[in-house]
PDB file of C-alpha atoms in Angstrom:
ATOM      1  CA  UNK A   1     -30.785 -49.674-106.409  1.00  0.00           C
ATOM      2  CA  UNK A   2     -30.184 -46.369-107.158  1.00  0.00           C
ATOM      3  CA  UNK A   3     -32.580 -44.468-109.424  1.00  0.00           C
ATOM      4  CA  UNK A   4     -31.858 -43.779-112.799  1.00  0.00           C
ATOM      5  CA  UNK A   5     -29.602 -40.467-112.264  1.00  0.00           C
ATOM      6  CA  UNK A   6     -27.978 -38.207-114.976  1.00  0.00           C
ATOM      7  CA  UNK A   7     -25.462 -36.253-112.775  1.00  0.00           C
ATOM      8  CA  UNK A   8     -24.387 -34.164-116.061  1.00  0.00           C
ATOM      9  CA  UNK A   9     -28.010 -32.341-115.007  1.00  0.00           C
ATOM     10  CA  UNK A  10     -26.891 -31.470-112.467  1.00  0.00           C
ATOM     11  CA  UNK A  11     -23.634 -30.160-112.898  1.00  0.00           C
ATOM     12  CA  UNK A  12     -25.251 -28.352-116.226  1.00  0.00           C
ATOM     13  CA  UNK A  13     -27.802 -26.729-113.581  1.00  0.00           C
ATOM     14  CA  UNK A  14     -25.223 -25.694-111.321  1.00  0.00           C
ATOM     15  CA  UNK A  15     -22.452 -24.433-113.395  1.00  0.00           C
ATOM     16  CA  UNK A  16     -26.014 -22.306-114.753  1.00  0.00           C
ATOM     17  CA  UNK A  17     -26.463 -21.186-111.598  1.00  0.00           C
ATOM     18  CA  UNK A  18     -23.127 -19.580-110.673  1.00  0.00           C
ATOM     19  CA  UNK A  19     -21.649 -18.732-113.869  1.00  0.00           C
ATOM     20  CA  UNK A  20     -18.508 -20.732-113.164  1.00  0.00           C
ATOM     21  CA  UNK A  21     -17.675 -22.371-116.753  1.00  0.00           C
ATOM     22  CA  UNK A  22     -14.895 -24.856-115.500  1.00  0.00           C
ATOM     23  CA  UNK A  23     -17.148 -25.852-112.577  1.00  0.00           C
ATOM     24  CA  UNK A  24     -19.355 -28.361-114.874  1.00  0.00           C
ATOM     25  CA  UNK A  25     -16.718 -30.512-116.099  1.00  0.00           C
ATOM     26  CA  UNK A  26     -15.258 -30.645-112.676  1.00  0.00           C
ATOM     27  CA  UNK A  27     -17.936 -31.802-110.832  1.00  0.00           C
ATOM     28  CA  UNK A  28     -18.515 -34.279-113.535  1.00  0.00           C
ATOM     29  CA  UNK A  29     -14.640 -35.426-112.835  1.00  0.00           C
ATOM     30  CA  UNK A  30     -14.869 -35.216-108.821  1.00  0.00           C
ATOM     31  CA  UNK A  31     -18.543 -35.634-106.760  1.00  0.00           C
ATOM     32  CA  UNK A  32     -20.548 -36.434-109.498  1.00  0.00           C
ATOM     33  CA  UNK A  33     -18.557 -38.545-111.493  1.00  0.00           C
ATOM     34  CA  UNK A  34     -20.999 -41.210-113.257  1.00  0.00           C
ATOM     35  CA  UNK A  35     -19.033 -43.942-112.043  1.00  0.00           C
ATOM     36  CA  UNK A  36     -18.231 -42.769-108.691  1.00  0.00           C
ATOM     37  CA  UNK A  37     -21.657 -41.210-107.588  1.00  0.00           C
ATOM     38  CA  UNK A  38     -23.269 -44.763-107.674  1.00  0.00           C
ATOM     39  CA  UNK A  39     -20.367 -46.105-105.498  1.00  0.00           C
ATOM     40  CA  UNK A  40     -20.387 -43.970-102.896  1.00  0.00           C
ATOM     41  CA  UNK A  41     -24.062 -42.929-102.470  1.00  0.00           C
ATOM     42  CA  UNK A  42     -25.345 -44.144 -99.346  1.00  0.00           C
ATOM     43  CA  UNK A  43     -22.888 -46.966 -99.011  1.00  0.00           C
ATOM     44  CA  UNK A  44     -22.585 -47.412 -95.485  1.00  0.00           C
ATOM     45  CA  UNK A  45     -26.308 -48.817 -93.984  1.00  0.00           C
ATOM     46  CA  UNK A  46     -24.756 -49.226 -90.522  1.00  0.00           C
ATOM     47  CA  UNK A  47     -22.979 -46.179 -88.852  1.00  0.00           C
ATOM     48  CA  UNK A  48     -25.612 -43.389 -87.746  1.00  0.00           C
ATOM     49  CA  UNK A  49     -23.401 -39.976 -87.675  1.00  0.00           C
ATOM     50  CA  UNK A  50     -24.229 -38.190 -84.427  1.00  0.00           C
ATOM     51  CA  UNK A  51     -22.737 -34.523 -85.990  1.00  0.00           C
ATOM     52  CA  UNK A  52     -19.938 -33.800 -88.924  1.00  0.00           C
ATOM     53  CA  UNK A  53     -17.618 -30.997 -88.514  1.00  0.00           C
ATOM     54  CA  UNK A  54     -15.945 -29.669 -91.618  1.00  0.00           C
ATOM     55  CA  UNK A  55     -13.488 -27.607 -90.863  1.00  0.00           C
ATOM     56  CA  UNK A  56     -11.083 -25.559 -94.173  1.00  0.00           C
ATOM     57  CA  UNK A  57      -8.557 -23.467 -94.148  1.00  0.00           C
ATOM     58  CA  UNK A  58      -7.701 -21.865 -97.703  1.00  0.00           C
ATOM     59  CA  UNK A  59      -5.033 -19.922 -98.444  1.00  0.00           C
ATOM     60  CA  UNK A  60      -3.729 -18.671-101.706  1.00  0.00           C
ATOM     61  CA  UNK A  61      -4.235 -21.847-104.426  1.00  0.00           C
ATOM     62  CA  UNK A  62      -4.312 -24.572-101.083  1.00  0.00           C
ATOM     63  CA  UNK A  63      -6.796 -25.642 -99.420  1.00  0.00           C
ATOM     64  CA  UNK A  64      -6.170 -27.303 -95.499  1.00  0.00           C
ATOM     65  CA  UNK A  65      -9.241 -29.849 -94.145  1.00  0.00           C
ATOM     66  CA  UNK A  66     -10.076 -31.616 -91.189  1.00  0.00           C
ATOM     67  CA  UNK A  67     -13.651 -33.319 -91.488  1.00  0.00           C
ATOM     68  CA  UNK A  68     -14.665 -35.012 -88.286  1.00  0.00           C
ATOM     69  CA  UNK A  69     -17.335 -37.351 -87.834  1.00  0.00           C
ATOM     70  CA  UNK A  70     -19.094 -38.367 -84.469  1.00  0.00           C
ATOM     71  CA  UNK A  71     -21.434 -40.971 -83.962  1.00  0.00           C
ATOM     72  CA  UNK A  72     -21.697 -44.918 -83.286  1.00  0.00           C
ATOM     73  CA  UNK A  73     -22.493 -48.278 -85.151  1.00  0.00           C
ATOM     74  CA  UNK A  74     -26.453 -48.490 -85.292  1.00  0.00           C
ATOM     75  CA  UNK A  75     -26.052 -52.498 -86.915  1.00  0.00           C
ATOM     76  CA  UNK A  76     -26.378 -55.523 -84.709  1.00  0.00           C
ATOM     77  CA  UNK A  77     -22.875 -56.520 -85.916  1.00  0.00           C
ATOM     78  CA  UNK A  78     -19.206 -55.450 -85.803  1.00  0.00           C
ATOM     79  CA  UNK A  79     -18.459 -52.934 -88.311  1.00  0.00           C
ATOM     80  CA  UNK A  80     -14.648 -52.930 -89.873  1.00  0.00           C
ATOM     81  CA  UNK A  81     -15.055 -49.400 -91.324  1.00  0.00           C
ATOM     82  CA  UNK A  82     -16.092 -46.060 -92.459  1.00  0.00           C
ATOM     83  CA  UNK A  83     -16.078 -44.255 -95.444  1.00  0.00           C
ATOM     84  CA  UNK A  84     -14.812 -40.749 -96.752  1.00  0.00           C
ATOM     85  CA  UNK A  85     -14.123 -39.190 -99.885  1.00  0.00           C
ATOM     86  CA  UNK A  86     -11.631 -36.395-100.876  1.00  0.00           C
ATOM     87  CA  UNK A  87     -11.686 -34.117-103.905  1.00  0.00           C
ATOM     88  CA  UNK A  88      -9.632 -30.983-105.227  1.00  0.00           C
ATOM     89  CA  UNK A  89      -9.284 -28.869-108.661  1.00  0.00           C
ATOM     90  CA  UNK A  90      -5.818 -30.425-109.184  1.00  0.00           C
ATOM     91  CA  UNK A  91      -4.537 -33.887-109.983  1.00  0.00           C
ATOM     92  CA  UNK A  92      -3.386 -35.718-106.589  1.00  0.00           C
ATOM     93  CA  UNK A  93      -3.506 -39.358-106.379  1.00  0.00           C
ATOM     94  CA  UNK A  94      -4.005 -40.925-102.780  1.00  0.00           C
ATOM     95  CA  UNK A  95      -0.299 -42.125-102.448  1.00  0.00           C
ATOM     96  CA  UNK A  96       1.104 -38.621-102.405  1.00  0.00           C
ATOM     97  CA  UNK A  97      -1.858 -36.648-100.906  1.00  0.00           C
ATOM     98  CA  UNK A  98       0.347 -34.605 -98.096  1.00  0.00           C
ATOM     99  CA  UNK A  99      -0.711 -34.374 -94.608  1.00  0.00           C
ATOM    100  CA  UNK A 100      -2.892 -37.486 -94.865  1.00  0.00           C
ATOM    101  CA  UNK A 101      -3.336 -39.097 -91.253  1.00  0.00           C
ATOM    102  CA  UNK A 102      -6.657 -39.971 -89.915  1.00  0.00           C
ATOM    103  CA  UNK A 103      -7.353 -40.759 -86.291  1.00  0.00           C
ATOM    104  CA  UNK A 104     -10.181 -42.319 -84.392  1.00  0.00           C
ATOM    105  CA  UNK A 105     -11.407 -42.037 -80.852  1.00  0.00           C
ATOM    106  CA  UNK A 106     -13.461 -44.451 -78.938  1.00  0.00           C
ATOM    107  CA  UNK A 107     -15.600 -43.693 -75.405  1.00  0.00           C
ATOM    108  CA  UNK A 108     -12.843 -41.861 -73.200  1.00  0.00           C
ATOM    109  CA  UNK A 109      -9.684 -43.389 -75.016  1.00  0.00           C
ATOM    110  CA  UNK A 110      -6.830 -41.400 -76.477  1.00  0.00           C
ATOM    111  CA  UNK A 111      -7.195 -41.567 -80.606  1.00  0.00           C
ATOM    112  CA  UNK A 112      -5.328 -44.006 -82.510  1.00  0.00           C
ATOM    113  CA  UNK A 113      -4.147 -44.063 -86.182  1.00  0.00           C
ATOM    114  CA  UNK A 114      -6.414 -45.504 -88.870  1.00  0.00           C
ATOM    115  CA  UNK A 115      -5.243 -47.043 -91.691  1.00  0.00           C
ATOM    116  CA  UNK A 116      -6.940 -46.642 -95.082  1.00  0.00           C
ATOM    117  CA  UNK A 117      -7.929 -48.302 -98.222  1.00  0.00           C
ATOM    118  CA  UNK A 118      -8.243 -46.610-101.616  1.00  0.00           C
ATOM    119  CA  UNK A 119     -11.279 -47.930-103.477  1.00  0.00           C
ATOM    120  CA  UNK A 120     -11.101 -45.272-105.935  1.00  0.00           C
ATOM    121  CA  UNK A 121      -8.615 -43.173-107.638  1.00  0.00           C
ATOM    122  CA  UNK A 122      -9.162 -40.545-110.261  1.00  0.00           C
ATOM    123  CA  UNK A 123      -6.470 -38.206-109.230  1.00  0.00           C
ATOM    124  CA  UNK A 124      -9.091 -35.362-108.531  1.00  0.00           C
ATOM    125  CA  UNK A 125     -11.395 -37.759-106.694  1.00  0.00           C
ATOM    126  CA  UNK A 126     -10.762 -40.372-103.884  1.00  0.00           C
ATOM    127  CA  UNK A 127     -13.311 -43.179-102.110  1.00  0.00           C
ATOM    128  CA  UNK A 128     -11.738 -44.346 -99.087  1.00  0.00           C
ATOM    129  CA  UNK A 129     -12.696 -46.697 -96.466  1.00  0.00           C
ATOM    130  CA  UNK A 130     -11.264 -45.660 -92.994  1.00  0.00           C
ATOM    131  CA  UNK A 131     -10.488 -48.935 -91.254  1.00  0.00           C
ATOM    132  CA  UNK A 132     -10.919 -49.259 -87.326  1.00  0.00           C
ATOM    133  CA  UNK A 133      -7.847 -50.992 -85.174  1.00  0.00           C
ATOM    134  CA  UNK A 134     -10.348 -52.860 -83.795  1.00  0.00           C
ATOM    135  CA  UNK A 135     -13.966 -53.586 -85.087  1.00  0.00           C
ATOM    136  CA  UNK A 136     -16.982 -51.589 -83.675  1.00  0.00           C
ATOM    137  CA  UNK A 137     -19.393 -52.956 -81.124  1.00  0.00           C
ATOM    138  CA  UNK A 138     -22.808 -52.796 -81.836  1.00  0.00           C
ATOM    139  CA  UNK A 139     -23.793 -49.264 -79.935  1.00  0.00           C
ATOM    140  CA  UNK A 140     -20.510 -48.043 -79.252  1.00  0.00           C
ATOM    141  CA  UNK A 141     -19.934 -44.585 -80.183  1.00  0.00           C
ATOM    142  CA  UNK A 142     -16.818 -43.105 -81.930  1.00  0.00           C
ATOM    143  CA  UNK A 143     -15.122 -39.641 -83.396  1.00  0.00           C
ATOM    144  CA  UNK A 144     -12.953 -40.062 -86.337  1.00  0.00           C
ATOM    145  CA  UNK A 145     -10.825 -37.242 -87.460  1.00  0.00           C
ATOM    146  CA  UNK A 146      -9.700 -37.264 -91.581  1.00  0.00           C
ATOM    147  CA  UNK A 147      -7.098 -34.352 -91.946  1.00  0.00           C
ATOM    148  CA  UNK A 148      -5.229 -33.878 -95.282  1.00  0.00           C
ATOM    149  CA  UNK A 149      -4.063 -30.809 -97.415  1.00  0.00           C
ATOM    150  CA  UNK A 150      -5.050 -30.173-101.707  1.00  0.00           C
ATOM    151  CA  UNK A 151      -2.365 -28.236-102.891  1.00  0.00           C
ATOM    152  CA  UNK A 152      -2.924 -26.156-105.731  1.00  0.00           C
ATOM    153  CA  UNK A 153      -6.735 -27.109-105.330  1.00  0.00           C
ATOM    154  CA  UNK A 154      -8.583 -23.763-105.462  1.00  0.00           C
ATOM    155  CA  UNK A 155      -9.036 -21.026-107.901  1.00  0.00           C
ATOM    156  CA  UNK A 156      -7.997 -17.603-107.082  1.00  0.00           C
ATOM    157  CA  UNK A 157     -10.867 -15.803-107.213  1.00  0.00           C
ATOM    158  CA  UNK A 158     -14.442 -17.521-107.688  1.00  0.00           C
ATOM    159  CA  UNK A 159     -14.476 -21.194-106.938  1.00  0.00           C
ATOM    160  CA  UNK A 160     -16.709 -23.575-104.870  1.00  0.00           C
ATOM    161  CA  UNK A 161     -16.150 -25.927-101.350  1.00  0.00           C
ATOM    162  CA  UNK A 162     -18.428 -29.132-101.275  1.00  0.00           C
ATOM    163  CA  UNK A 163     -20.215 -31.607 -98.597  1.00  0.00           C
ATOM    164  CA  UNK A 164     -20.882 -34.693-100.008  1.00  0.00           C
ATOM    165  CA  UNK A 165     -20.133 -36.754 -96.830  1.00  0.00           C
ATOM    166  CA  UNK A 166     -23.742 -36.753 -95.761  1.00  0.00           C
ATOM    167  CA  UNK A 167     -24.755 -39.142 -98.841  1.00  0.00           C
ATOM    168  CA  UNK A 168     -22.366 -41.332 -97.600  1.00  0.00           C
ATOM    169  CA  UNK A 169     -24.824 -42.671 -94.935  1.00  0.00           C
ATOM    170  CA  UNK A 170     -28.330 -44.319 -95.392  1.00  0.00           C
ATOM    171  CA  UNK A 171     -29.064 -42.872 -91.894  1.00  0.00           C
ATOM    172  CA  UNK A 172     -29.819 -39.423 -91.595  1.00  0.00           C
ATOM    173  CA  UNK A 173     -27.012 -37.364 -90.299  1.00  0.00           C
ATOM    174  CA  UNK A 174     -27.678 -34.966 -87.253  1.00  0.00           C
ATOM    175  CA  UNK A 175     -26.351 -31.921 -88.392  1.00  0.00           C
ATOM    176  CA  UNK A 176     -23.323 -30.553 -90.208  1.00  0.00           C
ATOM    177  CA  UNK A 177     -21.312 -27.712 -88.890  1.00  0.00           C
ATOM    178  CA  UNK A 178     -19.169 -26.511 -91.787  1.00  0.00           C
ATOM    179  CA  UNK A 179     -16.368 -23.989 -91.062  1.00  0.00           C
ATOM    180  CA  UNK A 180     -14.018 -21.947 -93.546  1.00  0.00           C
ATOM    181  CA  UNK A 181     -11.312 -19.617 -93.385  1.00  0.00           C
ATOM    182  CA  UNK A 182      -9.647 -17.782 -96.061  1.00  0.00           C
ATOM    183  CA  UNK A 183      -6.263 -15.860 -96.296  1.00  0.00           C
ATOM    184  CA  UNK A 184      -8.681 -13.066 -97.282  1.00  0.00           C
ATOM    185  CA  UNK A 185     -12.239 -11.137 -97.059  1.00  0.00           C
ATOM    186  CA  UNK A 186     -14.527 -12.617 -99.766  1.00  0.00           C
ATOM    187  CA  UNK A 187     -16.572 -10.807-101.566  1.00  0.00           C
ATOM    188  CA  UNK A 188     -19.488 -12.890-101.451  1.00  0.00           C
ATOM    189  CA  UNK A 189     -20.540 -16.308-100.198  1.00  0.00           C
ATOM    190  CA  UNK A 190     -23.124 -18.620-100.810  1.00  0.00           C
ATOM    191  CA  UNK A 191     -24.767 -22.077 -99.911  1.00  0.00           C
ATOM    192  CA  UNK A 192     -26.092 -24.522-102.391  1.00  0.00           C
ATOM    193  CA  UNK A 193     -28.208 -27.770-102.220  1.00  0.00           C
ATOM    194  CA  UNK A 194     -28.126 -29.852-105.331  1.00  0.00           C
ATOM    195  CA  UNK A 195     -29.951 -32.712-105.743  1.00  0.00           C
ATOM    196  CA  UNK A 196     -28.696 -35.694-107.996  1.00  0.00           C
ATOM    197  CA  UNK A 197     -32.371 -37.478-108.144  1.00  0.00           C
ATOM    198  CA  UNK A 198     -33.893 -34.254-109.735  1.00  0.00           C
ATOM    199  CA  UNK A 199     -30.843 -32.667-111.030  1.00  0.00           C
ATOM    200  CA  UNK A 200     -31.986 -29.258-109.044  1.00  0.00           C
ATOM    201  CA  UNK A 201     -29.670 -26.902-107.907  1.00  0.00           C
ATOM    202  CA  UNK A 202     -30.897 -24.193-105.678  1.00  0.00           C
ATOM    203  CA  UNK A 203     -29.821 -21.563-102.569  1.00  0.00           C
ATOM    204  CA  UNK A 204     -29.513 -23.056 -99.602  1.00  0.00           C
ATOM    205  CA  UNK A 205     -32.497 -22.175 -96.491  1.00  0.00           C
ATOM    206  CA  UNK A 206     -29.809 -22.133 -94.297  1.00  0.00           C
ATOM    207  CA  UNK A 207     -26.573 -19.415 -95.268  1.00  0.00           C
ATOM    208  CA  UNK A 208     -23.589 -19.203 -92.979  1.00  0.00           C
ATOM    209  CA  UNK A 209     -22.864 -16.593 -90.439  1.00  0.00           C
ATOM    210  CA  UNK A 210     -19.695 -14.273 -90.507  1.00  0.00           C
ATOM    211  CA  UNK A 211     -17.902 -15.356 -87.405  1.00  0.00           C
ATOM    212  CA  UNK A 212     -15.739 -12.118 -86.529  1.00  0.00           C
ATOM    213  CA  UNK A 213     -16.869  -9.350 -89.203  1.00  0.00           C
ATOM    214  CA  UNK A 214     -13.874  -9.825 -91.367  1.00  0.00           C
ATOM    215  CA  UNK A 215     -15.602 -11.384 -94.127  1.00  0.00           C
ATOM    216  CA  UNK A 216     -12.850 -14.183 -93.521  1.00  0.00           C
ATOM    217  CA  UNK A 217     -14.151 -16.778 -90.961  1.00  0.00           C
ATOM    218  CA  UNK A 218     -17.530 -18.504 -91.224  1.00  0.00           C
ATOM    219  CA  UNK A 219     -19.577 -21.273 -89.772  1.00  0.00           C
ATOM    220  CA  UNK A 220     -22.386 -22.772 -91.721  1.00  0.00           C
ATOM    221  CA  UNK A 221     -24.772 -24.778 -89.711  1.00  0.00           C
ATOM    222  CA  UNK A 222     -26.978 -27.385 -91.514  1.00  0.00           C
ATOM    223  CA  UNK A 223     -29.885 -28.729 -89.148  1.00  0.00           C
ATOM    224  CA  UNK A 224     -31.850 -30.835 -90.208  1.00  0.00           C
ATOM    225  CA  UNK A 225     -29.378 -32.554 -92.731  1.00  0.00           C
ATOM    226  CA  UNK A 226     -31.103 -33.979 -96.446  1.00  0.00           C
ATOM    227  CA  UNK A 227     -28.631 -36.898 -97.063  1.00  0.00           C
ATOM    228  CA  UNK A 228     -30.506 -36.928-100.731  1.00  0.00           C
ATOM    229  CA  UNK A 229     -28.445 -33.290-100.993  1.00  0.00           C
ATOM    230  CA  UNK A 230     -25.233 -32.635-101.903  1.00  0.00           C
ATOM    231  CA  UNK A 231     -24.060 -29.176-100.009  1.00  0.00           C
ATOM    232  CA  UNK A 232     -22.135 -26.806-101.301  1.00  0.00           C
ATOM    233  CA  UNK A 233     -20.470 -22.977-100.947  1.00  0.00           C
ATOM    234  CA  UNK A 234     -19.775 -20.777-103.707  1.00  0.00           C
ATOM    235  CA  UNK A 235     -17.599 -17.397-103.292  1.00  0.00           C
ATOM    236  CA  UNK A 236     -15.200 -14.954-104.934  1.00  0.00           C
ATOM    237  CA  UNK A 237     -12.377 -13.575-102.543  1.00  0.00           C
TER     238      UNK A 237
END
């Protein structure tokens, strides 16, 4: 059972933090919606998730992603799926979320098209489960790619990016390598960990590195990975 949360802490204490007055109610809407955060915290007890690479592009109100995770079924039994979540600052339900296609790859084979099941729906918020063509072995390994776009998703100046996919998993994740690129140099950027059993929000040990001096590209690298956390990065561009 999950302990006795009040996520509305927590988005209080971050929206505090950063000064970003429509970030509380959308957080409250999206990754820490009461209803959803009990659903999708820790769900899966059998998949143990090697390394997650989160990979954005944004670009004027859009935002582009490709999250990829790699690792293999820890359970003694088949396992039928994965699951994922998607989020965005406008209202996109899972039927006409563009660029959706998700891909799996197992050992040395080509990848293959997953098909996926809505669980939930708010229009800003989606729980998927991922479903594999064929269930996986106890042991075998596996890289799924999840690639969609958020139109109209992101602010234009100050506005936040979010990785809840590590709570996903009651196994620790290995690390998470998150990657952004804007159309433009941002003025600032900054990582956050925020922590629904506490409701703290603080900055992040780790902070991510400017990848070319352009203030553009950036790679944050989170290693060890809390998967009590919820990681985020605030900027202004």
């Amino acid at each position: 059972m999950l302990p006795d949360w009040q996520p509305s802490k927590l988005a209080e204490a971050i929206g505090a933090a950063l000064g970003m007055g429509y970030l509380e109610p959308w957080l409250l809407a999206t990754i820490l919606n009461p209803a959803a955060l009990p659903e999708y915290w820790h769900r899966d007890r059998n998949l143990r998730i090697e390394e997650m690479v989160c990979t954005t592009f944004v670009s004027e109100l859009d935002a582009e992603l490709s999250i990829v995770f790699r690792g293999r079924n820890e359970a003694t039994s088949p396992v039928t799926s994965c699951p994922m979540l998607m989020f965005g600052g406008s209202v996109l339900h899972w039927t006409n979320i563009p660029g959706n296609e998700t891909t799996v790859r197992r050992t040395s084979e080509a990848p293959v098209l997953m098909s996926c099941r809505s669980l939930i729906d708010t229009g800003q918020f989606q729980l998927i489960d991922m479903i594999f063509p064929v269930p996986l072995r106890p042991g075998e390994e596996f890289e799924i790619e999840q690639k969609h776009l958020w139109p109209t998703g992101m602010a234009a100046g100050e506005d936040t990016l979010w990785y809840p996919y590590p709570a996903l998993f009651s196994r620790n994740t290995g690390s998470v390598v998150a990657r952004v690129h804007f159309d433009r140099a941002v003025r600032y950027i900054l990582a956050l960990e925020g922590r629904p059993v506490d409701a703290e929000c603080q900055v992040g040990m780790l902070q991510p590195t400017d990848l070319d001096g352009t203030a553009r590209s950036f790679e944050w690298r989170i290693d060890p990975v809390d998967n009590t956390l919820i990681y985020g990065l605030a900027f202004d561009r």
